[in-house]
CSV table of C-alpha atoms in Angstrom, one decimal:
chain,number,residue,atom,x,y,z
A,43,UNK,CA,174.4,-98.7,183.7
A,44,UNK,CA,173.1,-95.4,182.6
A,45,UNK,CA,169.8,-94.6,184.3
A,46,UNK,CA,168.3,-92.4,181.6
A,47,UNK,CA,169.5,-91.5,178.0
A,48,UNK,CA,167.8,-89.0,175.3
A,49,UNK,CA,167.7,-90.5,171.7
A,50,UNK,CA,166.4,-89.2,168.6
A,51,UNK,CA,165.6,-90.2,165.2
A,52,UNK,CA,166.0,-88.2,162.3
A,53,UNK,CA,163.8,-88.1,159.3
A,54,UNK,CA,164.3,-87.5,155.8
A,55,UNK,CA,162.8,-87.4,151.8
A,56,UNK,CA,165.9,-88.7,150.6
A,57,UNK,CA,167.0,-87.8,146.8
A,58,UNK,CA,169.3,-89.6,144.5
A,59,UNK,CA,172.1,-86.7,145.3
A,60,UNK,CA,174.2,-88.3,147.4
A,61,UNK,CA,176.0,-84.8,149.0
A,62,UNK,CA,172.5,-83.4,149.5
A,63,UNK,CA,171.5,-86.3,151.8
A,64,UNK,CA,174.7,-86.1,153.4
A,65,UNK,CA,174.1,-82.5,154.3
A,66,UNK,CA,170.7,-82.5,155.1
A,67,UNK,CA,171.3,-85.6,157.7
A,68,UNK,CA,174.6,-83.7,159.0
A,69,UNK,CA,171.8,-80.4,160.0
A,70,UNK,CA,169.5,-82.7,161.2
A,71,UNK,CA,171.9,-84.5,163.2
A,72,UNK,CA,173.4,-81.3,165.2
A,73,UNK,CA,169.7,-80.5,165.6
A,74,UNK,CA,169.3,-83.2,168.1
A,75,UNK,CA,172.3,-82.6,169.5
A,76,UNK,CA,171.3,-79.7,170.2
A,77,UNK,CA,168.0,-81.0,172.0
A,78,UNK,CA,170.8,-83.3,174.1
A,79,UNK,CA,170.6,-86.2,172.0
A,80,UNK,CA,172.9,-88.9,172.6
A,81,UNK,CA,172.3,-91.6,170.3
A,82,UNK,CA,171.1,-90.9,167.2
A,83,UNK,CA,169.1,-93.0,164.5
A,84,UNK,CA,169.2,-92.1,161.0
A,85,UNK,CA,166.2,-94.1,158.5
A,86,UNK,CA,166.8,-96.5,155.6
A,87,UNK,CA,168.6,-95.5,152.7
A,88,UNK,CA,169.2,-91.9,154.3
A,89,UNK,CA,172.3,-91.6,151.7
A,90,UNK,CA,170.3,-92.0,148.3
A,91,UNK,CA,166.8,-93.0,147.2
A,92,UNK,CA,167.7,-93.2,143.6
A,93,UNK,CA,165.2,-93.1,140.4
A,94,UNK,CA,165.7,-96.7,140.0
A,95,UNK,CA,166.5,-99.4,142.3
A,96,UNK,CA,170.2,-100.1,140.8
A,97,UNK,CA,171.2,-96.7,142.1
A,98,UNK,CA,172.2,-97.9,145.0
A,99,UNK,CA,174.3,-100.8,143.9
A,100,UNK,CA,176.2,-98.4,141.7
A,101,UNK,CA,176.9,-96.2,144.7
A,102,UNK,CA,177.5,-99.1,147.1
A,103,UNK,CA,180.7,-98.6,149.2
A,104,UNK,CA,183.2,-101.4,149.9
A,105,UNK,CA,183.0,-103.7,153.6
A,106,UNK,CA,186.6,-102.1,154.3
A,107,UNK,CA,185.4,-98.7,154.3
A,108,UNK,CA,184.2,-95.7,152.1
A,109,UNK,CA,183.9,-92.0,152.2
A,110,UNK,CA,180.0,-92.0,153.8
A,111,UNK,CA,181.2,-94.4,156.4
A,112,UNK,CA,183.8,-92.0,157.5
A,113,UNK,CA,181.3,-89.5,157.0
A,114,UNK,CA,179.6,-91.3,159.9
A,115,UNK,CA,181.9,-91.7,162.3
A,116,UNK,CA,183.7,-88.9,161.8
A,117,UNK,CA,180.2,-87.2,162.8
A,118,UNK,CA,179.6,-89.2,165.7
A,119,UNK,CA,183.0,-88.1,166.9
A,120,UNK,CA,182.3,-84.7,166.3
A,121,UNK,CA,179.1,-84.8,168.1
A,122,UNK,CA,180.2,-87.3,171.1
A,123,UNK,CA,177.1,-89.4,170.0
A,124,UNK,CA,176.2,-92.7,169.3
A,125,UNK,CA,175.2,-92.7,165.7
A,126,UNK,CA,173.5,-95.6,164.1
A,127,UNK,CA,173.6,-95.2,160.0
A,128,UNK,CA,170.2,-96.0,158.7
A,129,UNK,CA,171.4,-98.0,156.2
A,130,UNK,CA,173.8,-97.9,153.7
A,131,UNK,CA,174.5,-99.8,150.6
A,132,UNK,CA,177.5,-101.9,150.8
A,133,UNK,CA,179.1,-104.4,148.2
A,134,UNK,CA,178.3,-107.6,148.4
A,135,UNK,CA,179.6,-110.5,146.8
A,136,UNK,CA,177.0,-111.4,144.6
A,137,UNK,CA,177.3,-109.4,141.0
A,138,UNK,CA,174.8,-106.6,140.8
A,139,UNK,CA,173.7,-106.9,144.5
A,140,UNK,CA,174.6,-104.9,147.6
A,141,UNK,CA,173.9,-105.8,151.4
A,142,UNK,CA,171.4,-103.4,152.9
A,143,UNK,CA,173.7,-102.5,156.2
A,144,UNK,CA,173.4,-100.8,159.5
A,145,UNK,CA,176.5,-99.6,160.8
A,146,UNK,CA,176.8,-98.2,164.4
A,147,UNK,CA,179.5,-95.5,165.4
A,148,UNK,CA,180.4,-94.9,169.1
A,149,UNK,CA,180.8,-91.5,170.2
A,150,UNK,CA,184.7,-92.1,169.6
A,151,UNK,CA,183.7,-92.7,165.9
A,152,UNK,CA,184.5,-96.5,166.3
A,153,UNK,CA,182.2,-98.8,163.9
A,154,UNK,CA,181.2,-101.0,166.8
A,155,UNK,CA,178.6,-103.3,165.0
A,156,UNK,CA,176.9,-103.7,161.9
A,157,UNK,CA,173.2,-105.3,160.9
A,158,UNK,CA,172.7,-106.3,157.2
A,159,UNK,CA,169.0,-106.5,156.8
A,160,UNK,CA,167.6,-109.9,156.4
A,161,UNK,CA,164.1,-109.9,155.4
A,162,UNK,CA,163.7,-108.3,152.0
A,163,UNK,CA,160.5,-106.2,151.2
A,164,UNK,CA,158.5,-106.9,148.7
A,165,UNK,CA,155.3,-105.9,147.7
A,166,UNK,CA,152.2,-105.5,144.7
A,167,UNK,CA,149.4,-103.7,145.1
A,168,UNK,CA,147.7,-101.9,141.7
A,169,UNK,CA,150.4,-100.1,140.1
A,170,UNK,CA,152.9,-100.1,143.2
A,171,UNK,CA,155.4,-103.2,143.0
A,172,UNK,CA,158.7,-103.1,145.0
A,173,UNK,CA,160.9,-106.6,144.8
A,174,UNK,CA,164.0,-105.7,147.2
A,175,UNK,CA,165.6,-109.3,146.5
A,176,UNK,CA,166.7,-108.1,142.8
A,177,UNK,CA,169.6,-105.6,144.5
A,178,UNK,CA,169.6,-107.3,147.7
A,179,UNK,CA,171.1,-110.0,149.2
A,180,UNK,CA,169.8,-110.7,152.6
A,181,UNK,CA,171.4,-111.2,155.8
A,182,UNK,CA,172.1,-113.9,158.0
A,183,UNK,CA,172.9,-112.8,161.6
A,184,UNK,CA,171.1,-111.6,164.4
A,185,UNK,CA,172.9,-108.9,166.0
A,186,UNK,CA,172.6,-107.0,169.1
A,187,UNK,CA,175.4,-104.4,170.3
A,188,UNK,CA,175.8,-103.4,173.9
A,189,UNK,CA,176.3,-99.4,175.1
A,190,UNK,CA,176.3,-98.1,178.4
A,191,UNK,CA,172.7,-97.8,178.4
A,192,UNK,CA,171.9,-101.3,178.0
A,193,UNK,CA,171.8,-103.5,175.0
A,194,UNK,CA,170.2,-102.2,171.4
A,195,UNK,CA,168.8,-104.2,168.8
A,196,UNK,CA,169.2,-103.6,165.1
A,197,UNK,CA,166.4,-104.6,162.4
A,198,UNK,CA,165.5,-102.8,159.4
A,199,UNK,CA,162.3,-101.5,158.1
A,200,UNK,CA,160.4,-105.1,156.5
A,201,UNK,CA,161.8,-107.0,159.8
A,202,UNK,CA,159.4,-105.3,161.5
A,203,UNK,CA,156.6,-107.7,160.2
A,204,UNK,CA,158.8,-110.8,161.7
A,205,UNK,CA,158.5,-111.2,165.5
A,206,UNK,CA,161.0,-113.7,165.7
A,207,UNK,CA,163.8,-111.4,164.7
A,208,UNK,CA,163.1,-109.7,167.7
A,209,UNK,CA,162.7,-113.0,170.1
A,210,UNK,CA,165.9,-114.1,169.1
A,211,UNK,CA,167.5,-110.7,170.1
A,212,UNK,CA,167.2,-111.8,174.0
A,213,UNK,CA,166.1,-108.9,176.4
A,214,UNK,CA,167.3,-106.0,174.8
A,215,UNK,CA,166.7,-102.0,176.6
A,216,UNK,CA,166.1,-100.9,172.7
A,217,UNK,CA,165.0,-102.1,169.6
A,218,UNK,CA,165.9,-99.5,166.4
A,219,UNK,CA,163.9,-99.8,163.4
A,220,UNK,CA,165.5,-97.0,160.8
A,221,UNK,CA,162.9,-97.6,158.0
A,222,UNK,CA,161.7,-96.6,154.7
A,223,UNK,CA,158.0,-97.6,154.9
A,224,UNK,CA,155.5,-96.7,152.1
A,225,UNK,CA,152.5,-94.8,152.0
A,226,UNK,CA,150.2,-97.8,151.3
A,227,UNK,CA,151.9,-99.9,154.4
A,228,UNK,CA,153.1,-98.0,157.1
A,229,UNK,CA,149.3,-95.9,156.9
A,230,UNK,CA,148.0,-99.6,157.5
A,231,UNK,CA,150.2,-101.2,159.8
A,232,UNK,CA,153.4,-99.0,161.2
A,233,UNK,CA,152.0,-97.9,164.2
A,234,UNK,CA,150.2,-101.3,165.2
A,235,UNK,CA,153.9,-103.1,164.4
A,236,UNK,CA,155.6,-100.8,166.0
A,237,UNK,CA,154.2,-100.7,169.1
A,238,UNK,CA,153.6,-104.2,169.2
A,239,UNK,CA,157.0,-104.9,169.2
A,240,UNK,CA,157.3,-102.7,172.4
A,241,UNK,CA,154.6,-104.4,174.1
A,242,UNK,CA,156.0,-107.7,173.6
A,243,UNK,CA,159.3,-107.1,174.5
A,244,UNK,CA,158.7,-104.8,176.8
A,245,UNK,CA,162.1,-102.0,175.5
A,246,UNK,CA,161.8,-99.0,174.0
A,247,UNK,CA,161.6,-98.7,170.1
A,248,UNK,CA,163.0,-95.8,168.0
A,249,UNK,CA,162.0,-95.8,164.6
A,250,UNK,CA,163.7,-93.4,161.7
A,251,UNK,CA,161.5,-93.1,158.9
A,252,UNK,CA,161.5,-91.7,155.1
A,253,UNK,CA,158.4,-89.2,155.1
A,254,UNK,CA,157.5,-87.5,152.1
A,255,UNK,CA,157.0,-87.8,148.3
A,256,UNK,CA,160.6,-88.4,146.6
A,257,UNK,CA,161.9,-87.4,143.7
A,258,UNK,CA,161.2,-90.5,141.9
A,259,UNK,CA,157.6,-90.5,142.8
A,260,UNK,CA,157.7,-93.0,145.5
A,261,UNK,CA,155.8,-91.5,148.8
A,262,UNK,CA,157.1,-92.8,152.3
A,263,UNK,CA,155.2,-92.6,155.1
A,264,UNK,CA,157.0,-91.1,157.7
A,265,UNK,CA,155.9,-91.0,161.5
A,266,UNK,CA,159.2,-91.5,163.0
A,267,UNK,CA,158.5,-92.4,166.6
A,268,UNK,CA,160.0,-93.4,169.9
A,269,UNK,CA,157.6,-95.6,171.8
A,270,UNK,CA,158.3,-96.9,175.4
A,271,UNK,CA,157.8,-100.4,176.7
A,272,UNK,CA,154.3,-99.9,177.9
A,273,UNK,CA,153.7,-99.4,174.1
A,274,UNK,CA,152.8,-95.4,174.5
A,275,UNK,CA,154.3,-92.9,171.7
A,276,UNK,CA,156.6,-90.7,173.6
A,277,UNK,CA,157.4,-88.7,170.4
A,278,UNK,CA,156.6,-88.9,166.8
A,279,UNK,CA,156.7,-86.9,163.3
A,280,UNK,CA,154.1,-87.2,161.0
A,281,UNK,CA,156.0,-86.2,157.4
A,282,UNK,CA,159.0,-84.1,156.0
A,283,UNK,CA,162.4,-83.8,157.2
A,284,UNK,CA,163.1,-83.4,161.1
A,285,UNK,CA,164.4,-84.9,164.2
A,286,UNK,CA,162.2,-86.4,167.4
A,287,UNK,CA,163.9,-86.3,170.3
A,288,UNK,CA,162.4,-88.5,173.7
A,289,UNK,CA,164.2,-89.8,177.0
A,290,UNK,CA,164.5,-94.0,177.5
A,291,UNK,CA,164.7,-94.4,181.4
A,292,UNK,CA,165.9,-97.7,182.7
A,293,UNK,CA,163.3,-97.3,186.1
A,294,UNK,CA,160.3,-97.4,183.5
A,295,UNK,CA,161.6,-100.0,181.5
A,296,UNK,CA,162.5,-102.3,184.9
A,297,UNK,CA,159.2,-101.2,186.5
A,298,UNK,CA,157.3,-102.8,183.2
A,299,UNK,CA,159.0,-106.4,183.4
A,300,UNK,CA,158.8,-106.6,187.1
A,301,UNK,CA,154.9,-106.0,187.3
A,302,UNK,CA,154.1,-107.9,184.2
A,303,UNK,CA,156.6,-110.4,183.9
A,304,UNK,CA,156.2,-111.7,180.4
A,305,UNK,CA,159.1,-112.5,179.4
A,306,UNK,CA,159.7,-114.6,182.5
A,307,UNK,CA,156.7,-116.8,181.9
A,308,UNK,CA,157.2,-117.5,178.5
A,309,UNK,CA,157.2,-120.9,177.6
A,310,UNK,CA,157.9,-121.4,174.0
């Protein structure tokens, strides 16, 4: 197994122009590169945040395949990364729905595994009201992927607020979290869940956010992060567009479960 690995998370104020999100994430991805990335996390809907919520259903790209898929691995290839996609919208069989998907490239541009996102935001506060289940149709599966630098755990965004998801992942070296968290939440609670997660399962967790005020008024709040599994932020970027880029060592990670052993001594 690899001994150390850098990774990086790119963050973005998405638009509903699809070829100026694809741009922007392809600059953004060599920019880590550049920093020696070699996996890189892109957020939630990194290809379009549209002015209404059926924008992404009308964009959605078929399970077989579609020209921002081999977008992505055709980058990943290029870059001889590990690219996990954010999400993407992808048809789903339900009429006027899509599945909100993570798709993972290997550095050979293979699609090696995908996530569909199974808990669906939603959320009223005053004026703000966001109700993913009416595009959405939620997944089912729990899905971990292995790489050579241990195994990496996919969950999206509103998963974050389900510990469970993560229980049922097993030990994993990494937890990803590409997200689109607003303002209102993620000034509240991102951190706290984020970290938590680390604490409690004792990996690393890299988090790609949205981070700015988007052209349809929505304002995401950012703080892209990498956070080891003592629960310290090893990297993070408060707003706009940009890449973090941190190292995951396996030593720090094995040296955390073998002096506090908590996930040997659970017993539910």
């Amino acid at each position: 197994m690899t001994e150390k690995i850098k990774v990086a998370a790119v963050q973005m104020v998405s638009t509903p122009v699809v070829a100026d999100n694809i741009a922007t994430a392809r600059r953004l991805i060599g920019a880590a590169k550049e920093q020696g990335a070699q996996l890189v996390l892109l957020p939630e809907y990194w290809p379009i945040m549209g002015m209404r919520d059926s924008d992404k259903v009308a964009m959605a790209e078929a399970v077989t395949g579609g020209p921002i898929q081999q977008c992505m691995a055709d980058i990943a290839r290029e870059q001889n990364i590990w690219l996990i996609g954010g999400t993407l919208p992808l048809v789903a069989p339900e009429a006027g729905k899509v599945m909100n998907a993570t798709l993972v490239y290997s550095p050979e541009g293979m699609m090696v595994s995908r996530y569909d996102k199974i808990h669906l935001f939603g959320f009223r506060k005053g004026e703000e009201s966001y109700d993913e289940s009416q595009t959405i149709v939620p997944g089912k599966d729990v899905t971990v992927f292995g790489a050579p630098f241990g195994l990496v755990g996919l969950s999206v965004c509103y998963d974050l607020r389900f510990p469970e998801l993560y229980r049922a992942m097993g030990p994993v070296s990494l937890i990803v979290v590409p997200a689109a968290f607003t303002y209102t939440t993620g000034r509240a609670h991102w951190e706290t869940l984020l970290r938590a997660r680390a604490i409690e399962n004792q990996c690393y967790v890299l988090a790609a956010a949205q981070g700015g005020t988007h052209v349809n008024g929505r304002r995401t709040w950012g703080h892209s992060m990498l956070i080891d599994p003592w629960g310290e932020i090893k990297a993070v970027l408060p707003e706009g567009e940009g890449v973090i880029v941190g190292e995951m060592e396996m030593q720090m990670l094995n040296s955390v479960r073998d002096s506090l052993p908590a996930l040997r001594h659970r017993k539910l």
